[in-house]
Each structure stands twice: as C-alpha cells, then as structure tokens.
Amino acid sequence: MAALTVTAACGGTKIDATNVSVVAPNVRAQPASVKDADPDERRGLTRDVVRLNCGKIKCVALTFDDGPMEDTGRLLKILDDYHAKATFFVVGTMVEEDPAMVQEEVAHGHEIANHSWDHSDLSRLSASGVRSQLKRTQDVVHKAAGVRPVLLRPPYGATNARVASAAKSFGMPQILWAVDPLDWKDHSSSVVARRVLANTRRGDVVLMHDIHPTTVSAVPKILASLSGRGFHFVTVSDLFAGAKLVPGHQYVERPPSKVKQQG
Ligand code: NI
C-alpha cells in the first residue's frame, strides 16, 4: 500500500489511506434547487475534507440535544481542539432564538439534525401535529444555516407508528442512542464523563445535551480519553455512511444488523 497517510480529522491519529476517502472542497456550482443539491451539502458537511470509513475504523458519534444555548459556543471550541465532529439535534424554537450559533455549528463541520419544534412528546400528537413539528424545524434550520437535516431524534425517544410515518415522509431515519449518561439529571461533569467512558463502544451513538454547562465541561475529558482508546469522533451520518439508513426506522448504533424494525 502506498505510504500516504492522512492525519485525520478525529483524534489526530494517523490513519491508513485505504480507510478514508477525500472529498473535494466546496467548489461546486450552486444547485438549481434543494432537491438537486448533493446530499452532503444538504446536511452541511461540505467542509469535511476527510471522510472516515466507520465500517473499518473505530468511530463514535457524539450527539448534543436541545440547543443551541449559551454554552454551545464553548463546546464548538472544545470539539475543534480535538478535531472532533459531532451532531447537534436542535430544537426549532432554540434555532429561532440563535440562528447564528447554528451557522457556527455548520461552519465548524458538524451535522445539524431535527429534534422537533418545541420539544413536544411527538408520540402524543396527531399525524399532522408531528408533521408540523418536523416541517417547522426543517424550515428554521434551513433559514438559519442553509442546510436541511436528514435525521430525526424524537424528544424523550418517544416514538410510535405516526412518528415513524412522518419521519419516513421527510426521508429521515430516527436516531436514538446507545449511551445515555443522564446528563440532564446529574449536573456533574465527572459523573457524566465517567458514564460515557464506561459505556461507549465502537459504533455507538452517545446522547448528551449542550444546554447543560456541566455536560460541556465534561467533553474535554471524554474526548481525551476516547481519543486515547483510538476512537474517531464523527457525525451520525458519517458513522452510518455505507450502512443504509431507512427513513422512519430507528437506529442506536452502527452496524445496521442492530436496526430495530418499526412495528
Ligand atoms: Ni431533547
């Protein structure tokens, strides 16, 4: 194999070039419509120069819900320090209050995903109510940052056939999580870090919340420790790249063999 190695975007570890694909910088002409846009462009990933192959290397997807909020900017700096990419499951009303922060998230190469308009329990809403929650959030994210989320996380993980059907109609798989440090309940950086570090396995989706300063303060330790164990920090879409995500279905981790079929 050629001697070419790439100092990857994640963890600073050298990666064999057979495990990465290099994506051209964002020099494409503007598409005529959103429908024509490259899927990567739609989800705001054009700034990723190196795309890791998580079918071959050890990846984890850190996800941050319910923002953006005051500490999100601090989190972006921390993620940059470790060359880590993450996914922000944003709430529409929060995007409306701070659209510039969502632009920042996109500018730093992170993925923006849909976490409903106002954090309602979608499983208690009518079909049209669910669709409205998804649509309003898609629209406000697009207005704020020019990207359209391709993933849904229903608040509280509360889902049912109506939510699945709405997600499917928007072309979005439902991304739940494999690791939950209960950071909304225990506002302790050391507890949150310990739980994430004790439970994270290759291919996991990890749930956290950037609305809690204690969670943001836990992230440096999480990144340092998982980097040391050889993890690469990727967006959810990159975690699942090459493993087909079915709109409406639920996922908590790669590989797809663990997919829960929607009943
Ligand atoms: Ni939430």
JSON list of C-alpha atoms in Angstrom, two decimals, residues 20-175:
[
{"chain": "A", "resi": 20, "resn": "VAL", "atom": "CA", "xyz": [-10.59, 7.26, 4.19]},
{"chain": "A", "resi": 21, "resn": "SER", "atom": "CA", "xyz": [-11.99, 8.98, 1.19]},
{"chain": "A", "resi": 22, "resn": "VAL", "atom": "CA", "xyz": [-11.01, 12.50, 0.33]},
{"chain": "A", "resi": 23, "resn": "VAL", "atom": "CA", "xyz": [-13.87, 14.75, -0.60]},
{"chain": "A", "resi": 24, "resn": "ALA", "atom": "CA", "xyz": [-13.31, 17.71, -2.86]},
{"chain": "A", "resi": 25, "resn": "PRO", "atom": "CA", "xyz": [-13.53, 21.11, -1.23]},
{"chain": "A", "resi": 26, "resn": "ASN", "atom": "CA", "xyz": [-16.73, 23.02, -1.66]},
{"chain": "A", "resi": 27, "resn": "VAL", "atom": "CA", "xyz": [-16.25, 24.34, -5.15]},
{"chain": "A", "resi": 28, "resn": "ARG", "atom": "CA", "xyz": [-19.47, 23.03, -6.68]},
{"chain": "A", "resi": 29, "resn": "ALA", "atom": "CA", "xyz": [-21.78, 25.34, -8.54]},
{"chain": "A", "resi": 30, "resn": "GLN", "atom": "CA", "xyz": [-24.90, 26.30, -6.67]},
{"chain": "A", "resi": 31, "resn": "PRO", "atom": "CA", "xyz": [-27.62, 23.72, -7.42]},
{"chain": "A", "resi": 32, "resn": "ALA", "atom": "CA", "xyz": [-30.80, 24.89, -9.06]},
{"chain": "A", "resi": 33, "resn": "SER", "atom": "CA", "xyz": [-32.90, 23.64, -6.16]},
{"chain": "A", "resi": 34, "resn": "VAL", "atom": "CA", "xyz": [-32.57, 21.88, -2.85]},
{"chain": "A", "resi": 35, "resn": "LYS", "atom": "CA", "xyz": [-33.68, 18.67, -4.49]},
{"chain": "A", "resi": 36, "resn": "ASP", "atom": "CA", "xyz": [-30.67, 18.82, -6.81]},
{"chain": "A", "resi": 37, "resn": "ALA", "atom": "CA", "xyz": [-28.22, 19.53, -4.04]},
{"chain": "A", "resi": 38, "resn": "ASP", "atom": "CA", "xyz": [-25.61, 16.97, -3.10]},
{"chain": "A", "resi": 39, "resn": "PRO", "atom": "CA", "xyz": [-26.81, 15.06, -0.01]},
{"chain": "A", "resi": 40, "resn": "ASP", "atom": "CA", "xyz": [-23.66, 16.07, 1.86]},
{"chain": "A", "resi": 41, "resn": "GLU", "atom": "CA", "xyz": [-24.33, 19.68, 1.03]},
{"chain": "A", "resi": 42, "resn": "ARG", "atom": "CA", "xyz": [-27.91, 19.39, 2.23]},
{"chain": "A", "resi": 43, "resn": "ARG", "atom": "CA", "xyz": [-26.76, 18.25, 5.62]},
{"chain": "A", "resi": 44, "resn": "GLY", "atom": "CA", "xyz": [-24.00, 20.80, 5.83]},
{"chain": "A", "resi": 45, "resn": "LEU", "atom": "CA", "xyz": [-20.97, 18.55, 5.56]},
{"chain": "A", "resi": 46, "resn": "THR", "atom": "CA", "xyz": [-19.18, 20.20, 2.66]},
{"chain": "A", "resi": 47, "resn": "ARG", "atom": "CA", "xyz": [-16.40, 21.38, 4.94]},
{"chain": "A", "resi": 48, "resn": "ASP", "atom": "CA", "xyz": [-15.37, 17.84, 5.80]},
{"chain": "A", "resi": 49, "resn": "VAL", "atom": "CA", "xyz": [-12.29, 17.28, 3.73]},
{"chain": "A", "resi": 50, "resn": "VAL", "atom": "CA", "xyz": [-11.60, 13.81, 5.06]},
{"chain": "A", "resi": 51, "resn": "ARG", "atom": "CA", "xyz": [-14.41, 11.31, 5.37]},
{"chain": "A", "resi": 52, "resn": "LEU", "atom": "CA", "xyz": [-13.64, 8.36, 7.63]},
{"chain": "A", "resi": 53, "resn": "ASN", "atom": "CA", "xyz": [-14.85, 4.86, 6.87]},
{"chain": "A", "resi": 54, "resn": "CYS", "atom": "CA", "xyz": [-16.52, 3.75, 10.08]},
{"chain": "A", "resi": 55, "resn": "GLY", "atom": "CA", "xyz": [-17.08, 0.29, 8.66]},
{"chain": "A", "resi": 56, "resn": "LYS", "atom": "CA", "xyz": [-13.33, -0.20, 9.10]},
{"chain": "A", "resi": 57, "resn": "ILE", "atom": "CA", "xyz": [-12.21, 2.08, 11.89]},
{"chain": "A", "resi": 58, "resn": "LYS", "atom": "CA", "xyz": [-13.33, 2.76, 15.44]},
{"chain": "A", "resi": 59, "resn": "CYS", "atom": "CA", "xyz": [-15.88, 5.56, 15.38]},
{"chain": "A", "resi": 60, "resn": "VAL", "atom": "CA", "xyz": [-18.30, 7.08, 17.84]},
{"chain": "A", "resi": 61, "resn": "ALA", "atom": "CA", "xyz": [-20.97, 9.71, 17.21]},
{"chain": "A", "resi": 62, "resn": "LEU", "atom": "CA", "xyz": [-21.31, 12.25, 19.99]},
{"chain": "A", "resi": 63, "resn": "THR", "atom": "CA", "xyz": [-24.68, 13.96, 19.82]},
{"chain": "A", "resi": 64, "resn": "PHE", "atom": "CA", "xyz": [-25.86, 17.10, 21.61]},
{"chain": "A", "resi": 65, "resn": "ASP", "atom": "CA", "xyz": [-29.56, 17.79, 22.04]},
{"chain": "A", "resi": 66, "resn": "ASP", "atom": "CA", "xyz": [-31.95, 20.62, 22.80]},
{"chain": "A", "resi": 67, "resn": "GLY", "atom": "CA", "xyz": [-29.76, 23.61, 21.86]},
{"chain": "A", "resi": 68, "resn": "PRO", "atom": "CA", "xyz": [-28.34, 25.82, 20.79]},
{"chain": "A", "resi": 69, "resn": "MET", "atom": "CA", "xyz": [-27.74, 27.65, 24.07]},
{"chain": "A", "resi": 70, "resn": "GLU", "atom": "CA", "xyz": [-25.11, 29.80, 25.82]},
{"chain": "A", "resi": 71, "resn": "ASP", "atom": "CA", "xyz": [-22.52, 27.06, 26.23]},
{"chain": "A", "resi": 72, "resn": "THR", "atom": "CA", "xyz": [-22.75, 25.79, 22.66]},
{"chain": "A", "resi": 73, "resn": "GLY", "atom": "CA", "xyz": [-20.04, 28.21, 21.52]},
{"chain": "A", "resi": 74, "resn": "ARG", "atom": "CA", "xyz": [-17.70, 26.91, 24.22]},
{"chain": "A", "resi": 75, "resn": "LEU", "atom": "CA", "xyz": [-18.45, 23.35, 23.10]},
{"chain": "A", "resi": 76, "resn": "LEU", "atom": "CA", "xyz": [-17.55, 24.21, 19.49]},
{"chain": "A", "resi": 77, "resn": "LYS", "atom": "CA", "xyz": [-14.10, 25.38, 20.61]},
{"chain": "A", "resi": 78, "resn": "ILE", "atom": "CA", "xyz": [-13.58, 22.19, 22.63]},
{"chain": "A", "resi": 79, "resn": "LEU", "atom": "CA", "xyz": [-14.58, 19.99, 19.69]},
{"chain": "A", "resi": 80, "resn": "ASP", "atom": "CA", "xyz": [-12.20, 21.94, 17.44]},
{"chain": "A", "resi": 81, "resn": "ASP", "atom": "CA", "xyz": [-9.36, 21.39, 19.91]},
{"chain": "A", "resi": 82, "resn": "TYR", "atom": "CA", "xyz": [-9.75, 17.64, 19.34]},
{"chain": "A", "resi": 83, "resn": "HIS", "atom": "CA", "xyz": [-10.65, 17.88, 15.64]},
{"chain": "A", "resi": 84, "resn": "ALA", "atom": "CA", "xyz": [-13.90, 16.18, 16.62]},
{"chain": "A", "resi": 85, "resn": "LYS", "atom": "CA", "xyz": [-17.13, 16.30, 14.64]},
{"chain": "A", "resi": 86, "resn": "ALA", "atom": "CA", "xyz": [-20.49, 15.98, 16.38]},
{"chain": "A", "resi": 87, "resn": "THR", "atom": "CA", "xyz": [-24.19, 16.09, 15.63]},
{"chain": "A", "resi": 88, "resn": "PHE", "atom": "CA", "xyz": [-26.50, 18.73, 17.06]},
{"chain": "A", "resi": 89, "resn": "PHE", "atom": "CA", "xyz": [-30.13, 17.68, 17.41]},
{"chain": "A", "resi": 90, "resn": "VAL", "atom": "CA", "xyz": [-31.58, 21.16, 17.58]},
{"chain": "A", "resi": 91, "resn": "VAL", "atom": "CA", "xyz": [-34.97, 22.35, 18.76]},
{"chain": "A", "resi": 92, "resn": "GLY", "atom": "CA", "xyz": [-36.69, 24.72, 16.32]},
{"chain": "A", "resi": 93, "resn": "THR", "atom": "CA", "xyz": [-37.57, 27.39, 18.88]},
{"chain": "A", "resi": 94, "resn": "MET", "atom": "CA", "xyz": [-33.96, 27.48, 20.05]},
{"chain": "A", "resi": 95, "resn": "VAL", "atom": "CA", "xyz": [-32.73, 27.86, 16.47]},
{"chain": "A", "resi": 96, "resn": "GLU", "atom": "CA", "xyz": [-35.13, 30.77, 16.04]},
{"chain": "A", "resi": 97, "resn": "GLU", "atom": "CA", "xyz": [-33.56, 32.46, 19.07]},
{"chain": "A", "resi": 98, "resn": "ASP", "atom": "CA", "xyz": [-29.94, 31.94, 17.99]},
{"chain": "A", "resi": 99, "resn": "PRO", "atom": "CA", "xyz": [-29.67, 31.20, 14.27]},
{"chain": "A", "resi": 100, "resn": "ALA", "atom": "CA", "xyz": [-26.06, 32.46, 14.21]},
{"chain": "A", "resi": 101, "resn": "MET", "atom": "CA", "xyz": [-24.98, 29.63, 16.51]},
{"chain": "A", "resi": 102, "resn": "VAL", "atom": "CA", "xyz": [-26.44, 27.05, 14.13]},
{"chain": "A", "resi": 103, "resn": "GLN", "atom": "CA", "xyz": [-24.47, 28.69, 11.32]},
{"chain": "A", "resi": 104, "resn": "GLU", "atom": "CA", "xyz": [-21.39, 28.30, 13.50]},
{"chain": "A", "resi": 105, "resn": "GLU", "atom": "CA", "xyz": [-22.11, 24.62, 14.05]},
{"chain": "A", "resi": 106, "resn": "VAL", "atom": "CA", "xyz": [-22.30, 24.10, 10.31]},
{"chain": "A", "resi": 107, "resn": "ALA", "atom": "CA", "xyz": [-19.21, 26.23, 9.68]},
{"chain": "A", "resi": 108, "resn": "HIS", "atom": "CA", "xyz": [-17.24, 24.01, 12.06]},
{"chain": "A", "resi": 109, "resn": "GLY", "atom": "CA", "xyz": [-18.23, 20.89, 10.09]},
{"chain": "A", "resi": 110, "resn": "HIS", "atom": "CA", "xyz": [-20.84, 19.48, 12.44]},
{"chain": "A", "resi": 111, "resn": "GLU", "atom": "CA", "xyz": [-24.15, 17.94, 11.45]},
{"chain": "A", "resi": 112, "resn": "ILE", "atom": "CA", "xyz": [-27.47, 19.58, 12.26]},
{"chain": "A", "resi": 113, "resn": "ALA", "atom": "CA", "xyz": [-30.41, 17.26, 12.90]},
{"chain": "A", "resi": 114, "resn": "ASN", "atom": "CA", "xyz": [-34.09, 17.67, 13.77]},
{"chain": "A", "resi": 115, "resn": "HIS", "atom": "CA", "xyz": [-35.24, 17.41, 17.40]},
{"chain": "A", "resi": 116, "resn": "SER", "atom": "CA", "xyz": [-38.75, 18.85, 16.90]},
{"chain": "A", "resi": 117, "resn": "TRP", "atom": "CA", "xyz": [-40.04, 22.40, 17.01]},
{"chain": "A", "resi": 118, "resn": "ASP", "atom": "CA", "xyz": [-40.65, 22.83, 20.74]},
{"chain": "A", "resi": 119, "resn": "HIS", "atom": "CA", "xyz": [-39.55, 19.55, 22.32]},
{"chain": "A", "resi": 120, "resn": "SER", "atom": "CA", "xyz": [-43.05, 18.12, 22.42]},
{"chain": "A", "resi": 121, "resn": "ASP", "atom": "CA", "xyz": [-43.64, 14.44, 23.04]},
{"chain": "A", "resi": 122, "resn": "LEU", "atom": "CA", "xyz": [-44.37, 13.57, 19.42]},
{"chain": "A", "resi": 123, "resn": "SER", "atom": "CA", "xyz": [-46.00, 10.27, 20.36]},
{"chain": "A", "resi": 124, "resn": "ARG", "atom": "CA", "xyz": [-48.88, 12.26, 21.87]},
{"chain": "A", "resi": 125, "resn": "LEU", "atom": "CA", "xyz": [-49.53, 14.36, 18.78]},
{"chain": "A", "resi": 126, "resn": "SER", "atom": "CA", "xyz": [-51.74, 13.77, 15.76]},
{"chain": "A", "resi": 127, "resn": "ALA", "atom": "CA", "xyz": [-50.14, 12.86, 12.45]},
{"chain": "A", "resi": 128, "resn": "SER", "atom": "CA", "xyz": [-50.49, 16.44, 11.23]},
{"chain": "A", "resi": 129, "resn": "GLY", "atom": "CA", "xyz": [-49.13, 17.70, 14.55]},
{"chain": "A", "resi": 130, "resn": "VAL", "atom": "CA", "xyz": [-46.00, 15.58, 14.15]},
{"chain": "A", "resi": 131, "resn": "ARG", "atom": "CA", "xyz": [-45.51, 16.69, 10.56]},
{"chain": "A", "resi": 132, "resn": "SER", "atom": "CA", "xyz": [-45.83, 20.33, 11.61]},
{"chain": "A", "resi": 133, "resn": "GLN", "atom": "CA", "xyz": [-43.16, 19.85, 14.31]},
{"chain": "A", "resi": 134, "resn": "LEU", "atom": "CA", "xyz": [-40.76, 18.37, 11.77]},
{"chain": "A", "resi": 135, "resn": "LYS", "atom": "CA", "xyz": [-41.51, 20.83, 8.96]},
{"chain": "A", "resi": 136, "resn": "ARG", "atom": "CA", "xyz": [-41.18, 23.98, 11.07]},
{"chain": "A", "resi": 137, "resn": "THR", "atom": "CA", "xyz": [-37.80, 22.79, 12.35]},
{"chain": "A", "resi": 138, "resn": "GLN", "atom": "CA", "xyz": [-36.57, 21.87, 8.87]},
{"chain": "A", "resi": 139, "resn": "ASP", "atom": "CA", "xyz": [-37.57, 25.34, 7.70]},
{"chain": "A", "resi": 140, "resn": "VAL", "atom": "CA", "xyz": [-36.00, 27.29, 10.55]},
{"chain": "A", "resi": 141, "resn": "VAL", "atom": "CA", "xyz": [-32.72, 25.34, 10.25]},
{"chain": "A", "resi": 142, "resn": "HIS", "atom": "CA", "xyz": [-32.63, 25.96, 6.52]},
{"chain": "A", "resi": 143, "resn": "LYS", "atom": "CA", "xyz": [-33.31, 29.64, 7.03]},
{"chain": "A", "resi": 144, "resn": "ALA", "atom": "CA", "xyz": [-30.63, 29.89, 9.72]},
{"chain": "A", "resi": 145, "resn": "ALA", "atom": "CA", "xyz": [-27.85, 27.85, 8.17]},
{"chain": "A", "resi": 146, "resn": "GLY", "atom": "CA", "xyz": [-28.81, 26.85, 4.62]},
{"chain": "A", "resi": 147, "resn": "VAL", "atom": "CA", "xyz": [-28.87, 23.11, 5.36]},
{"chain": "A", "resi": 148, "resn": "ARG", "atom": "CA", "xyz": [-31.70, 20.61, 5.64]},
{"chain": "A", "resi": 149, "resn": "PRO", "atom": "CA", "xyz": [-31.44, 17.98, 8.37]},
{"chain": "A", "resi": 150, "resn": "VAL", "atom": "CA", "xyz": [-31.65, 14.35, 7.22]},
{"chain": "A", "resi": 151, "resn": "LEU", "atom": "CA", "xyz": [-32.03, 12.80, 10.69]},
{"chain": "A", "resi": 152, "resn": "LEU", "atom": "CA", "xyz": [-34.73, 12.95, 13.37]},
{"chain": "A", "resi": 153, "resn": "ARG", "atom": "CA", "xyz": [-34.48, 12.35, 17.08]},
{"chain": "A", "resi": 154, "resn": "PRO", "atom": "CA", "xyz": [-37.91, 12.43, 18.71]},
{"chain": "A", "resi": 155, "resn": "PRO", "atom": "CA", "xyz": [-37.78, 14.20, 22.11]},
{"chain": "A", "resi": 156, "resn": "TYR", "atom": "CA", "xyz": [-37.52, 11.71, 25.02]},
{"chain": "A", "resi": 157, "resn": "GLY", "atom": "CA", "xyz": [-37.03, 8.99, 22.41]},
{"chain": "A", "resi": 158, "resn": "ALA", "atom": "CA", "xyz": [-40.84, 8.87, 22.39]},
{"chain": "A", "resi": 159, "resn": "THR", "atom": "CA", "xyz": [-41.99, 7.42, 19.12]},
{"chain": "A", "resi": 160, "resn": "ASN", "atom": "CA", "xyz": [-44.78, 5.39, 17.57]},
{"chain": "A", "resi": 161, "resn": "ALA", "atom": "CA", "xyz": [-46.17, 4.48, 14.17]},
{"chain": "A", "resi": 162, "resn": "ARG", "atom": "CA", "xyz": [-47.36, 8.04, 13.48]},
{"chain": "A", "resi": 163, "resn": "VAL", "atom": "CA", "xyz": [-43.92, 9.48, 14.28]},
{"chain": "A", "resi": 164, "resn": "ALA", "atom": "CA", "xyz": [-42.25, 6.80, 12.15]},
{"chain": "A", "resi": 165, "resn": "SER", "atom": "CA", "xyz": [-44.58, 7.57, 9.27]},
{"chain": "A", "resi": 166, "resn": "ALA", "atom": "CA", "xyz": [-43.91, 11.31, 9.49]},
{"chain": "A", "resi": 167, "resn": "ALA", "atom": "CA", "xyz": [-40.16, 10.68, 9.69]},
{"chain": "A", "resi": 168, "resn": "LYS", "atom": "CA", "xyz": [-40.42, 8.45, 6.63]},
{"chain": "A", "resi": 169, "resn": "SER", "atom": "CA", "xyz": [-42.31, 11.11, 4.69]},
{"chain": "A", "resi": 170, "resn": "PHE", "atom": "CA", "xyz": [-39.45, 13.55, 5.41]},
{"chain": "A", "resi": 171, "resn": "GLY", "atom": "CA", "xyz": [-36.90, 10.92, 4.39]},
{"chain": "A", "resi": 172, "resn": "MET", "atom": "CA", "xyz": [-35.46, 10.80, 7.90]},
{"chain": "A", "resi": 173, "resn": "PRO", "atom": "CA", "xyz": [-34.38, 7.79, 9.97]},
{"chain": "A", "resi": 174, "resn": "GLN", "atom": "CA", "xyz": [-34.96, 8.09, 13.71]},
{"chain": "A", "resi": 175, "resn": "ILE", "atom": "CA", "xyz": [-31.66, 8.26, 15.56]}
]
